[in-house]
Every structure is written in C-alpha cells, then in structure tokens.
Short mmCIF file of C-alpha atoms and ligand atoms in Angstrom, two decimals:
data_model
loop_
_atom_site.label_atom_id
_atom_site.label_comp_id
_atom_site.label_asym_id
_atom_site.label_seq_id
_atom_site.Cartn_x
_atom_site.Cartn_y
_atom_site.Cartn_z
CA UNK A 1 100.28 -25.83 -22.51
CA UNK A 2 102.25 -29.00 -23.22
CA UNK A 3 102.97 -30.21 -26.69
CA UNK A 4 100.83 -33.34 -27.21
CA UNK A 5 103.54 -34.82 -29.43
CA UNK A 6 106.04 -34.63 -26.60
CA UNK A 7 103.48 -36.13 -24.24
CA UNK A 8 102.95 -39.05 -26.60
CA UNK A 9 106.65 -39.79 -26.48
CA UNK A 10 107.08 -40.04 -22.75
CA UNK A 11 106.20 -43.61 -21.87
CA UNK A 12 107.98 -45.46 -24.63
CA UNK A 13 111.38 -44.80 -23.07
CA UNK A 14 110.10 -46.96 -20.24
CA UNK A 15 110.24 -50.02 -22.49
CA UNK A 16 113.93 -49.97 -23.17
CA UNK A 17 115.49 -53.26 -22.23
CA UNK A 18 112.03 -54.73 -21.60
CA UNK A 19 110.52 -57.82 -23.15
CA UNK A 20 109.94 -57.85 -26.90
CA UNK A 21 107.59 -60.41 -28.44
CA UNK A 22 106.96 -61.48 -32.02
CA UNK A 23 103.49 -62.77 -32.90
CA UNK A 24 103.07 -64.64 -36.20
CA UNK A 25 99.55 -65.47 -37.41
CA UNK A 26 98.76 -68.58 -39.45
CA UNK A 27 95.24 -67.91 -40.72
CA UNK A 28 94.09 -71.37 -41.84
CA UNK A 29 92.10 -74.21 -40.25
CA UNK A 30 90.76 -77.54 -41.47
CA UNK A 31 87.23 -76.37 -40.67
CA UNK A 32 85.67 -73.37 -38.99
CA UNK A 33 84.38 -73.98 -35.46
CA UNK A 34 80.91 -72.47 -34.98
CA UNK A 35 81.87 -70.40 -31.91
CA UNK A 36 85.12 -68.94 -33.28
CA UNK A 37 85.63 -65.41 -34.56
CA UNK A 38 89.41 -65.55 -34.88
CA UNK A 39 90.89 -64.69 -38.27
CA UNK A 40 90.79 -68.23 -39.61
CA UNK A 41 89.91 -69.50 -43.06
CA UNK A 42 89.41 -72.86 -44.74
CA UNK A 43 91.13 -73.44 -48.10
CA UNK A 44 90.25 -76.76 -49.69
CA UNK A 45 92.41 -76.03 -52.73
CA UNK A 46 95.60 -76.09 -50.64
CA UNK A 47 97.98 -73.39 -49.44
CA UNK A 48 101.23 -72.26 -51.01
CA UNK A 49 103.30 -72.45 -47.83
CA UNK A 50 106.56 -71.45 -49.49
CA UNK A 51 104.91 -68.25 -50.68
CA UNK A 52 103.60 -67.53 -47.19
CA UNK A 53 107.03 -68.27 -45.68
CA UNK A 54 108.61 -65.72 -48.04
CA UNK A 55 105.95 -63.15 -47.16
CA UNK A 56 106.40 -63.69 -43.41
CA UNK A 57 110.16 -63.22 -43.85
CA UNK A 58 109.58 -60.05 -45.89
CA UNK A 59 107.26 -58.56 -43.27
CA UNK A 60 109.73 -59.43 -40.49
CA UNK A 61 112.52 -57.72 -42.48
CA UNK A 62 110.39 -54.59 -43.00
CA UNK A 63 109.45 -54.43 -39.32
CA UNK A 64 113.08 -54.87 -38.24
CA UNK A 65 114.26 -52.15 -40.61
CA UNK A 66 111.66 -49.86 -39.12
CA UNK A 67 112.17 -50.43 -35.39
CA UNK A 68 115.84 -51.36 -35.33
CA UNK A 69 117.70 -53.80 -33.12
CA UNK A 70 115.79 -55.74 -30.49
CA UNK A 71 116.31 -58.80 -28.35
CA UNK A 72 113.40 -61.14 -28.92
CA UNK A 73 112.25 -62.69 -25.67
CA UNK A 74 109.19 -64.55 -26.97
CA UNK A 75 107.75 -65.76 -30.26
CA UNK A 76 104.19 -67.01 -30.60
CA UNK A 77 102.83 -68.80 -33.67
CA UNK A 78 99.07 -68.44 -33.30
CA UNK A 79 96.05 -68.93 -35.46
CA UNK A 80 94.08 -70.30 -37.02
CA UNK A 81 95.89 -73.56 -36.72
CA UNK A 82 99.68 -73.18 -36.92
CA UNK A 83 100.13 -76.91 -36.31
CA UNK A 84 98.96 -77.33 -39.91
CA UNK A 85 102.14 -75.57 -41.06
CA UNK A 86 104.92 -77.78 -42.28
CA UNK A 87 107.84 -77.78 -39.84
CA UNK A 88 109.97 -76.34 -42.66
CA UNK A 89 107.63 -73.32 -42.85
CA UNK A 90 107.91 -72.82 -39.09
CA UNK A 91 111.71 -73.10 -39.36
CA UNK A 92 111.75 -70.49 -42.13
CA UNK A 93 109.77 -68.04 -39.98
CA UNK A 94 112.01 -68.58 -36.94
CA UNK A 95 115.13 -68.23 -39.11
CA UNK A 96 113.82 -64.91 -40.43
CA UNK A 97 113.31 -63.63 -36.88
CA UNK A 98 116.88 -64.67 -35.99
CA UNK A 99 118.32 -63.01 -39.13
CA UNK A 100 116.91 -59.61 -38.22
CA UNK A 101 116.94 -59.49 -34.44
CA UNK A 102 118.94 -60.95 -31.59
CA UNK A 103 117.12 -63.91 -30.11
CA UNK A 104 117.46 -64.27 -26.33
CA UNK A 105 119.17 -67.47 -25.20
CA UNK A 106 116.10 -68.34 -23.14
CA UNK A 107 113.58 -67.39 -25.83
CA UNK A 108 110.10 -68.89 -25.41
CA UNK A 109 108.74 -70.14 -28.73
CA UNK A 110 105.10 -71.25 -28.53
CA UNK A 111 103.04 -72.87 -31.28
CA UNK A 112 99.27 -73.30 -31.07
CA UNK A 113 98.23 -76.79 -32.04
CA UNK A 114 94.98 -78.58 -32.67
CA UNK A 115 94.96 -82.05 -31.18
CA UNK A 116 94.33 -84.20 -34.23
CA UNK A 117 96.65 -87.12 -34.70
CA UNK A 118 98.05 -85.78 -37.98
CA UNK A 119 99.19 -82.61 -36.31
CA UNK A 120 100.62 -84.36 -33.24
CA UNK A 121 102.83 -86.36 -35.62
CA UNK A 122 104.57 -83.13 -36.55
CA UNK A 123 105.53 -82.18 -33.00
CA UNK A 124 109.09 -83.50 -33.27
CA UNK A 125 109.53 -81.51 -36.47
CA UNK A 126 108.34 -78.36 -34.73
CA UNK A 127 110.78 -78.94 -31.90
CA UNK A 128 113.62 -79.41 -34.38
CA UNK A 129 112.56 -76.12 -36.01
CA UNK A 130 112.97 -74.29 -32.69
CA UNK A 131 109.55 -74.46 -31.02
CA UNK A 132 109.90 -75.14 -27.28
CA UNK A 133 106.32 -74.83 -26.05
CA UNK A 134 102.94 -75.92 -27.44
CA UNK A 135 99.48 -74.76 -26.57
CA UNK A 136 96.86 -77.36 -27.48
CA UNK A 137 93.21 -76.57 -28.18
CA UNK A 138 91.66 -79.49 -26.29
CA UNK A 139 88.43 -77.52 -25.53
CA UNK A 140 86.59 -80.38 -23.75
CA UNK A 141 87.22 -83.85 -22.42
CA UNK A 142 83.77 -85.06 -23.41
CA UNK A 143 82.99 -86.37 -26.91
CA UNK A 144 79.42 -85.07 -27.03
CA UNK A 145 80.62 -81.60 -26.01
CA UNK A 146 83.42 -81.70 -28.61
CA UNK A 147 80.89 -82.59 -31.26
CA UNK A 148 78.61 -79.76 -30.18
CA UNK A 149 81.60 -77.39 -30.43
CA UNK A 150 82.18 -78.60 -33.99
CA UNK A 151 85.59 -80.02 -33.16
CA UNK A 152 87.25 -82.57 -35.43
CA UNK A 153 88.87 -84.59 -32.62
CA UNK A 154 87.67 -86.85 -29.81
CA UNK A 155 88.66 -86.54 -26.15
CA UNK A 156 90.85 -89.62 -26.56
CA UNK A 157 92.70 -88.07 -29.50
CA UNK A 158 93.12 -84.85 -27.53
CA UNK A 159 94.64 -86.72 -24.59
CA UNK A 160 96.91 -88.64 -26.96
CA UNK A 161 98.12 -85.32 -28.38
CA UNK A 162 98.71 -84.03 -24.83
CA UNK A 163 100.80 -87.15 -24.13
CA UNK A 164 102.89 -86.53 -27.26
CA UNK A 165 103.31 -82.87 -26.30
CA UNK A 166 104.49 -83.97 -22.84
CA UNK A 167 107.02 -86.36 -24.38
CA UNK A 168 108.35 -83.88 -26.94
CA UNK A 169 108.32 -80.47 -25.25
CA UNK A 170 109.55 -79.27 -21.88
CA UNK A 171 106.60 -76.92 -21.70
CA UNK A 172 103.02 -77.38 -22.85
CA UNK A 173 99.62 -75.97 -22.07
CA UNK A 174 96.11 -76.75 -23.20
CA UNK A 175 92.87 -74.82 -23.55
CA UNK A 176 89.44 -75.81 -22.35
CA UNK A 177 86.15 -74.00 -22.94
CA UNK A 178 83.65 -74.10 -20.07
CA UNK A 179 80.22 -72.64 -19.31
CA UNK A 180 79.10 -74.62 -22.33
CA UNK A 181 75.40 -75.10 -23.12
CA UNK A 182 73.82 -77.27 -20.45
CA UNK A 183 77.07 -77.83 -18.53
CA UNK A 184 76.53 -78.26 -14.79
CA UNK A 185 78.97 -77.25 -12.06
CA UNK A 186 79.46 -80.90 -11.05
CA UNK A 187 80.27 -81.88 -14.66
CA UNK A 188 82.73 -79.02 -15.05
CA UNK A 189 84.38 -79.80 -11.73
CA UNK A 190 85.08 -83.40 -12.65
CA UNK A 191 86.26 -82.43 -16.16
CA UNK A 192 88.57 -79.82 -14.68
CA UNK A 193 90.02 -82.22 -12.12
CA UNK A 194 90.68 -84.68 -14.94
CA UNK A 195 92.32 -81.93 -16.98
CA UNK A 196 94.54 -80.94 -14.05
CA UNK A 197 95.72 -84.53 -13.92
CA UNK A 198 96.94 -84.14 -17.51
CA UNK A 199 98.34 -80.63 -17.12
CA UNK A 200 101.93 -79.86 -16.29
CA UNK A 201 102.46 -76.19 -15.58
CA UNK A 202 99.83 -74.20 -17.48
CA UNK A 203 96.14 -74.28 -18.45
CA UNK A 204 93.96 -71.76 -20.30
CA UNK A 205 90.31 -71.99 -19.25
CA UNK A 206 87.90 -69.84 -21.23
CA UNK A 207 84.23 -69.28 -20.59
CA UNK A 208 82.32 -69.83 -23.83
CA UNK A 209 81.63 -66.45 -25.39
CA UNK A 210 78.96 -66.13 -28.04
CA UNK A 211 80.70 -63.94 -30.59
CA UNK A 212 78.56 -61.82 -32.93
CA UNK A 213 77.95 -63.20 -36.44
CA UNK A 214 79.13 -66.71 -35.63
CA UNK A 215 76.88 -69.76 -36.20
CA UNK A 216 76.55 -70.01 -32.39
CA UNK A 217 75.19 -66.44 -32.28
CA UNK A 218 72.59 -67.34 -34.92
CA UNK A 219 71.59 -70.44 -32.98
CA UNK A 220 71.31 -68.41 -29.79
CA UNK A 221 69.15 -65.81 -31.53
CA UNK A 222 66.91 -68.59 -32.81
CA UNK A 223 66.53 -69.94 -29.27
CA UNK A 224 68.34 -73.15 -30.18
CA UNK A 225 71.36 -72.67 -27.95
CA UNK A 226 71.64 -71.20 -24.51
CA UNK A 227 74.72 -70.69 -22.39
CA UNK A 228 74.61 -70.64 -18.59
CA UNK A 229 73.26 -67.39 -17.13
CA UNK A 230 75.29 -64.87 -15.14
CA UNK A 231 74.87 -66.55 -11.75
CA UNK A 232 75.84 -69.99 -13.01
CA UNK A 233 78.75 -68.59 -15.04
CA UNK A 234 79.96 -66.76 -11.94
CA UNK A 235 79.73 -69.95 -9.92
CA UNK A 236 81.67 -71.88 -12.59
CA UNK A 237 84.34 -69.14 -12.61
CA UNK A 238 84.73 -69.26 -8.81
CA UNK A 239 84.87 -73.04 -8.89
CA UNK A 240 87.58 -72.87 -11.56
CA UNK A 241 89.69 -70.52 -9.43
CA UNK A 242 89.38 -72.71 -6.35
CA UNK A 243 90.03 -76.06 -8.02
CA UNK A 244 93.05 -74.76 -9.96
CA UNK A 245 94.57 -72.94 -6.97
CA UNK A 246 94.19 -76.07 -4.84
CA UNK A 247 96.03 -78.03 -7.56
CA UNK A 248 98.96 -75.56 -7.57
CA UNK A 249 97.96 -73.73 -10.76
CA UNK A 250 96.49 -70.45 -9.51
CA UNK A 251 95.13 -67.91 -11.97
CA UNK A 252 97.66 -65.32 -13.08
CA UNK A 253 95.20 -63.79 -15.54
CA UNK A 254 91.40 -63.94 -15.89
CA UNK A 255 91.50 -67.16 -17.95
CA UNK A 256 95.06 -68.40 -17.49
CA UNK A 257 96.46 -70.59 -14.75
CA UNK A 258 100.05 -71.59 -14.12
CA UNK A 259 102.43 -72.94 -11.62
CA UNK A 260 104.17 -69.76 -10.36
CA UNK A 261 107.07 -69.06 -12.74
CA UNK A 262 105.49 -71.05 -15.60
CA UNK A 263 103.28 -68.30 -16.96
CA UNK A 264 103.16 -67.85 -20.75
CA UNK A 265 105.81 -65.17 -21.14
CA UNK A 266 104.49 -64.13 -24.53
CA UNK A 267 101.03 -63.34 -23.21
CA UNK A 268 102.66 -61.43 -20.34
CA UNK A 269 104.23 -59.19 -23.00
CA UNK A 270 100.70 -58.11 -24.01
CA UNK A 271 99.28 -57.84 -20.53
CA UNK A 272 102.28 -55.93 -19.17
CA UNK A 273 101.95 -53.62 -22.16
CA UNK A 274 105.44 -54.27 -23.49
CA UNK A 275 106.41 -54.09 -27.18
CA UNK A 276 105.46 -56.72 -29.76
CA UNK A 277 105.52 -57.08 -33.52
CA UNK A 278 102.46 -58.55 -35.27
CA UNK A 279 103.37 -60.51 -38.39
CA UNK A 280 100.89 -62.07 -40.81
CA UNK A 281 97.24 -61.65 -41.84
CA UNK A 282 95.21 -59.81 -39.21
CA UNK A 283 98.06 -59.76 -36.67
CA UNK A 284 98.18 -56.81 -34.27
CA UNK A 285 101.36 -55.14 -33.04
CA UNK A 286 102.43 -52.37 -30.68
CA UNK A 287 105.77 -50.96 -31.79
CA UNK A 288 107.99 -48.30 -30.28
CA UNK A 289 109.26 -46.19 -33.16
CA UNK A 290 111.18 -42.91 -32.69
CA UNK A 291 109.80 -42.54 -29.21
CA UNK A 292 106.22 -43.15 -30.26
CA UNK A 293 103.97 -46.10 -29.63
CA UNK A 294 102.49 -47.34 -32.89
CA UNK A 295 99.47 -49.64 -33.26
CA UNK A 296 99.63 -51.94 -36.28
CA UNK A 297 97.24 -54.49 -37.78
CA UNK A 298 97.63 -56.57 -40.89
CA UNK A 299 95.09 -57.08 -43.68
CA UNK A 300 92.94 -59.99 -42.51
CA UNK A 301 92.25 -61.75 -45.82
CA UNK A 302 95.22 -64.08 -46.39
CA UNK A 303 95.50 -63.71 -50.15
CA UNK A 304 95.18 -59.91 -50.04
CA UNK A 305 97.75 -59.78 -47.24
CA UNK A 306 100.13 -61.83 -49.44
CA UNK A 307 99.67 -59.45 -52.36
CA UNK A 308 100.27 -56.39 -50.20
CA UNK A 309 103.46 -57.87 -48.76
CA UNK A 310 104.72 -58.87 -52.18
CA UNK A 311 104.13 -55.36 -53.51
CA UNK A 312 105.09 -53.20 -50.53
CA UNK A 313 107.02 -55.37 -48.06
CA UNK A 314 104.25 -55.36 -45.44
CA UNK A 315 100.55 -56.12 -45.17
CA UNK A 316 99.59 -53.42 -42.66
CA UNK A 317 96.20 -51.76 -42.98
CA UNK A 318 96.42 -50.05 -39.58
CA UNK A 319 99.57 -48.09 -38.70
CA UNK A 320 98.92 -45.24 -36.31
CA UNK A 321 100.32 -43.47 -33.27
CA UNK A 322 98.62 -44.42 -30.03
CA UNK A 323 97.99 -41.22 -28.09
CA UNK A 324 98.98 -40.94 -24.50
CA UNK A 325 95.33 -41.20 -23.36
CA UNK A 326 94.82 -44.30 -25.51
CA UNK A 327 98.01 -45.86 -24.15
CA UNK A 328 96.76 -45.27 -20.61
CA UNK A 329 93.45 -47.01 -21.44
CA UNK A 330 95.23 -49.93 -23.08
CA UNK A 331 97.63 -50.25 -20.16
CA UNK A 332 94.68 -50.50 -17.72
CA UNK A 333 92.70 -52.85 -19.93
CA UNK A 334 95.63 -55.23 -20.30
CA UNK A 335 97.25 -54.93 -16.88
CA UNK A 336 94.13 -55.33 -14.78
CA UNK A 337 93.53 -58.75 -16.35
CA UNK A 338 96.57 -59.93 -14.41
CA UNK A 339 96.33 -61.02 -10.79
CA UNK A 340 99.57 -59.06 -10.20
CA UNK A 341 97.66 -55.93 -11.28
CA UNK A 342 99.34 -52.69 -12.31
CA UNK A 343 101.81 -50.20 -10.91
CA UNK A 344 99.81 -46.97 -10.50
CA UNK A 345 103.05 -44.98 -10.96
CA UNK A 346 103.45 -46.41 -14.45
CA UNK A 347 99.84 -45.44 -15.19
CA UNK A 348 100.62 -41.90 -14.05
CA UNK A 349 103.71 -41.75 -16.29
CA UNK A 350 101.73 -42.92 -19.30
CA UNK A 351 98.57 -40.89 -18.68
CA UNK A 352 100.29 -37.78 -17.39
CA UNK A 353 97.90 -37.89 -14.44
CA UNK A 354 97.43 -40.25 -11.51
CA UNK A 355 94.46 -42.56 -11.12
CA UNK A 356 91.54 -40.76 -9.48
CA UNK A 357 91.89 -41.62 -5.76
CA UNK A 358 88.13 -41.20 -5.23
CA UNK A 359 87.35 -43.81 -7.88
CA UNK A 360 89.97 -46.19 -6.50
CA UNK A 361 88.50 -45.73 -3.01
CA UNK A 362 84.96 -46.36 -4.24
CA UNK A 363 85.94 -49.52 -6.15
CA UNK A 364 87.89 -50.69 -3.09
CA UNK A 365 84.84 -50.20 -0.87
CA UNK A 366 82.77 -52.19 -3.36
CA UNK A 367 85.37 -54.96 -3.06
CA UNK A 368 86.30 -54.91 -6.77
CA UNK A 369 89.92 -53.73 -6.46
CA UNK A 370 92.61 -53.70 -3.80
CA UNK A 371 95.98 -52.04 -3.32
CA UNK A 372 98.73 -54.46 -2.37
CA UNK A 373 101.36 -53.77 0.27
CA UNK A 374 103.81 -53.07 -2.56
CA UNK A 375 101.42 -50.40 -3.82
CA UNK A 376 100.11 -52.27 -6.87
CA UNK A 377 96.46 -51.96 -7.82
CA UNK A 378 94.73 -55.20 -8.66
CA UNK A 379 91.27 -56.54 -9.33
CA UNK A 380 89.85 -58.92 -6.71
CA UNK A 381 88.09 -62.23 -7.39
CA UNK A 382 84.76 -60.40 -6.96
CA UNK A 383 85.92 -57.75 -9.43
CA UNK A 384 86.96 -60.05 -12.28
CA UNK A 385 83.43 -60.83 -13.50
CA UNK A 386 82.85 -57.04 -13.84
CA UNK A 387 86.36 -56.27 -15.11
CA UNK A 388 85.21 -54.23 -18.11
CA UNK A 389 83.15 -51.94 -15.89
CA UNK A 390 86.04 -51.56 -13.43
CA UNK A 391 88.45 -50.60 -16.23
CA UNK A 392 85.92 -48.19 -17.75
CA UNK A 393 85.43 -46.55 -14.38
CA UNK A 394 89.16 -46.12 -13.70
CA UNK A 395 89.87 -44.94 -17.23
CA UNK A 396 87.11 -42.31 -17.25
C1 LIG B 1 93.20 -69.01 -31.58
S1 LIG B 1 92.12 -70.05 -30.76
C2 LIG B 1 92.50 -71.62 -31.35
C3 LIG B 1 93.68 -72.41 -31.39
C4 LIG B 1 93.46 -73.69 -32.19
N1 LIG B 1 93.12 -73.38 -33.54
C5 LIG B 1 92.35 -74.54 -31.64
O1 LIG B 1 91.18 -74.30 -31.96
O2 LIG B 1 92.65 -75.47 -30.93
C6 LIG B 1 92.68 -70.03 -29.09
C7 LIG B 1 91.65 -70.49 -28.09
O3 LIG B 1 90.61 -69.56 -27.93
C8 LIG B 1 89.51 -70.23 -27.35
N2 LIG B 1 88.29 -69.72 -27.97
C9 LIG B 1 88.08 -69.45 -29.28
N3 LIG B 1 86.84 -68.97 -29.46
C10 LIG B 1 86.24 -68.94 -28.23
C11 LIG B 1 84.94 -68.55 -27.76
N4 LIG B 1 84.00 -68.09 -28.59
N5 LIG B 1 84.69 -68.65 -26.43
C12 LIG B 1 85.65 -69.10 -25.59
N6 LIG B 1 86.86 -69.49 -25.98
C13 LIG B 1 87.16 -69.41 -27.29
C14 LIG B 1 89.71 -71.71 -27.57
O4 LIG B 1 89.91 -72.37 -26.33
C15 LIG B 1 90.94 -71.76 -28.41
O5 LIG B 1 91.73 -72.88 -28.15
S1 LIG B 2 88.76 -72.51 -32.73
FE1 LIG B 2 90.75 -72.96 -33.63
S2 LIG B 2 90.34 -74.61 -35.15
FE2 LIG B 2 88.39 -73.69 -34.65
S3 LIG B 2 88.10 -72.16 -36.27
FE3 LIG B 2 88.98 -71.10 -34.47
S4 LIG B 2 91.14 -71.09 -34.82
FE4 LIG B 2 90.26 -72.64 -36.21
#
C-alpha cells in the first residue's frame, strides 16, 4: 500500500516555475452592504493604518521565510474596500512583497475600489505606489437599484470613477450585480450594453446571491425581497453570455468576461490551482511547503488578527495539509469554473486516479460537459448553471 504522505507530495512539484500570487485583504468599508458576506467591517473610530501596514509586512516576511524564494506574478489588494487605504499604506505593502520575493517585471497589481469620488481621487496615488489595474464595484447603472443595494454612490459617480480609472490605469475592470429583485431581461440587456460601452477589456458580472445571515436573507425570509426564479436567472445568464461575446468580451469564467488575453491573471492563479499567499484578516492561501500543499486562513476579526501578528508574526487560524483527495476536489471545483476547463491528466496526477470515464460520458450525453480536441474537459453553457452538481458528480 502506498504511503499517504508520499501521495500528498506528488502534485506540488507540478507548480514549480508556475504563477505565484499574493492576496492582501483590507477588511474595512464605509458601510456594510446588505447583500455582502465578505469579511468587511465598519470602524467609525478610525483605523491605525500604519499599524496595519507593519502587520501586513510582518505576515509577508513570515510567509516568505516559510516558503522560500518565489517570483510574484500577481498581487491583488481585495476587500472590504482597499481604495480606502492611503496610497502610502498600499506602497508599504507592495514594498514588503518586493523585499521578500522577486517581483516579475510584468507583475499584475490589482486594487479593488469603490466608486465614490473620494476614493477615485486617490487613483493617481495608487498608481504611483505600484498598482497597475483597478477593479471597480459599480454594481448597477441605475440609481434606484444602487439605493436598493445599499450603495453609497450614484450611477453618475460610478461612471465618473470609471472615467478616472480609464485615464489613470492601463487596465481596469468593473463589477455589476444582476438578477436583482424585479429586474427584467430587457432592463438588464440595456444596462449591460451601456456597461459594455464603458468597459475596456474586462467585466465581472455576478448574479445576486442571497447569502445566509445577511440583511437581504432576513428580508427574503420575511417575504419582503424576492430574486428572479431559476428560469429567469438562467435566461439572464444566457443573455449575459451572448451580449458580452458579441461585444468581444466572452466569458472566461462563470462570472468573468474579458477580451482574450486580458483576463485577470490573479484570479487565474486561483482557478488554475496555482500557489498563492493570503495576507491579512480572513485571507486564504494555498502554499507549497516542503512538497506539501498547505491551506491557510487568517483570523477574520481585524483587531484580533493584528494582535496575533504582533505576537507571533502571523495571524493564521487555519494551517493544514491539503490531502491528495482534497486537492483533487479543489482542482475540479476551481478549474471547471473556467471556459478553458481542466487537463484530465493533471487531475489524474493530483488524485492518483483518472476521472471516471462512465461519469464523463454520462455528463457529456446530458450536454453538461465536453472534451475539447486538445483533450481538455470543460463545462458547457448548459452545464454552468448546474456547475456544483457537475463537480460533485465528477469528484465522487
Ligand atoms: C469583495 S466584493 C467588493 C469590492 C468593493 N468593496 C465593492 O463593493 O465595490 C467584490 C464583488 O463581489 C460582488 N458581490 C458581493 N456580494 C455579492 C452577492 N451577495 N451577490 C453577488 N455579487 C456579490 C460585488 O459585485 C462586489 O463588487
Ligand atoms: S460589497 Fe464591498 S463595500 Fe459593500 S460591504 Fe461588501 S466589501 Fe464592503
């Protein structure tokens, strides 16, 4: 019988020379949106940014000491609302990354930004700090919808922020949320066409998800909010695919659209199951250490995370080996979100067994997956709405 430890080591060698991403989480927002379950907190008393900058640098140093030399291909400052950080704080974080690892000459450095005018004013400062791509949370181009989503900006302000992003950065993207309460297909189509007129190379288009324990979930339970049903949501999804593809921004992932070659390279690190460090409160990482794949997650509460870092050099509350079977599941879950799909040979190397041909055949007959001429397995348009079930079936 094989030694499970040795089995757990096999796949990580595959990552050598591959992409390495650094995710940094800024956990604060001006207010909490009623649909959002991200690790974001409101602090009216102010935030000691210098203290956070020191803690980020300390956690980066600890991670680098643990995993050793790497070439960083992407950095993503996500949130929360990282555009509330002072440019000097962003610069300090990027400097810390560069002190401990080699930074690729073509590194992609993305910052998530909310489109209020105050934040847009900082864009030049972020660029000077080293950011070269922004992702703006526009969410809707309709003031009533923005109000219903609890957003602090109008559509006009959002478009003004997009214009500043276009002027300051070579690359920008923005997010919209669709399948909102009461939204018709015709309304979404015209909003999307307007958005495509403002987009350059990338758009993230998310169907509204009612996350447990959010104010939206309570409203839904009380019968005061209802999102479009399955058939309508499916129709809106199909419409989104068609309109974006016709405009030259086909989907490359379930909710992400880009001009070919302009995909968000950082998100590809996750979906292609490459290695990434998670820095900051609640950040997740997947590290390759001594031939093992390690899952990490930071303490979510910002002040407790700070204390942990100041005492022990890191704020991790999860730090465990991902078994070979778990890696195989994660690889499928991530990779099948991509329109490029997965390489079944890589699955076999990770899992230590090939995909079950009978299951692949059955899902192919149902029209949910297809095998490309190059031998990759990918989910079809019809399969995306039932992606979780497809992954569960293949992983079983
Ligand atoms: C980390 S969040 C927010 C970034 C930024 N703070 C903002 O709100 O503009 C990234 C994106 O996830 C999307 N999102 C968050 N909660 C969602 C939900 N419940 N359903 C669908 N999309 C959601 C939003 O489009 C949002 O821009
Ligand atoms: S959607 Fe963005 S701004 Fe709103 S609470 Fe979540 S992270 Fe903060």
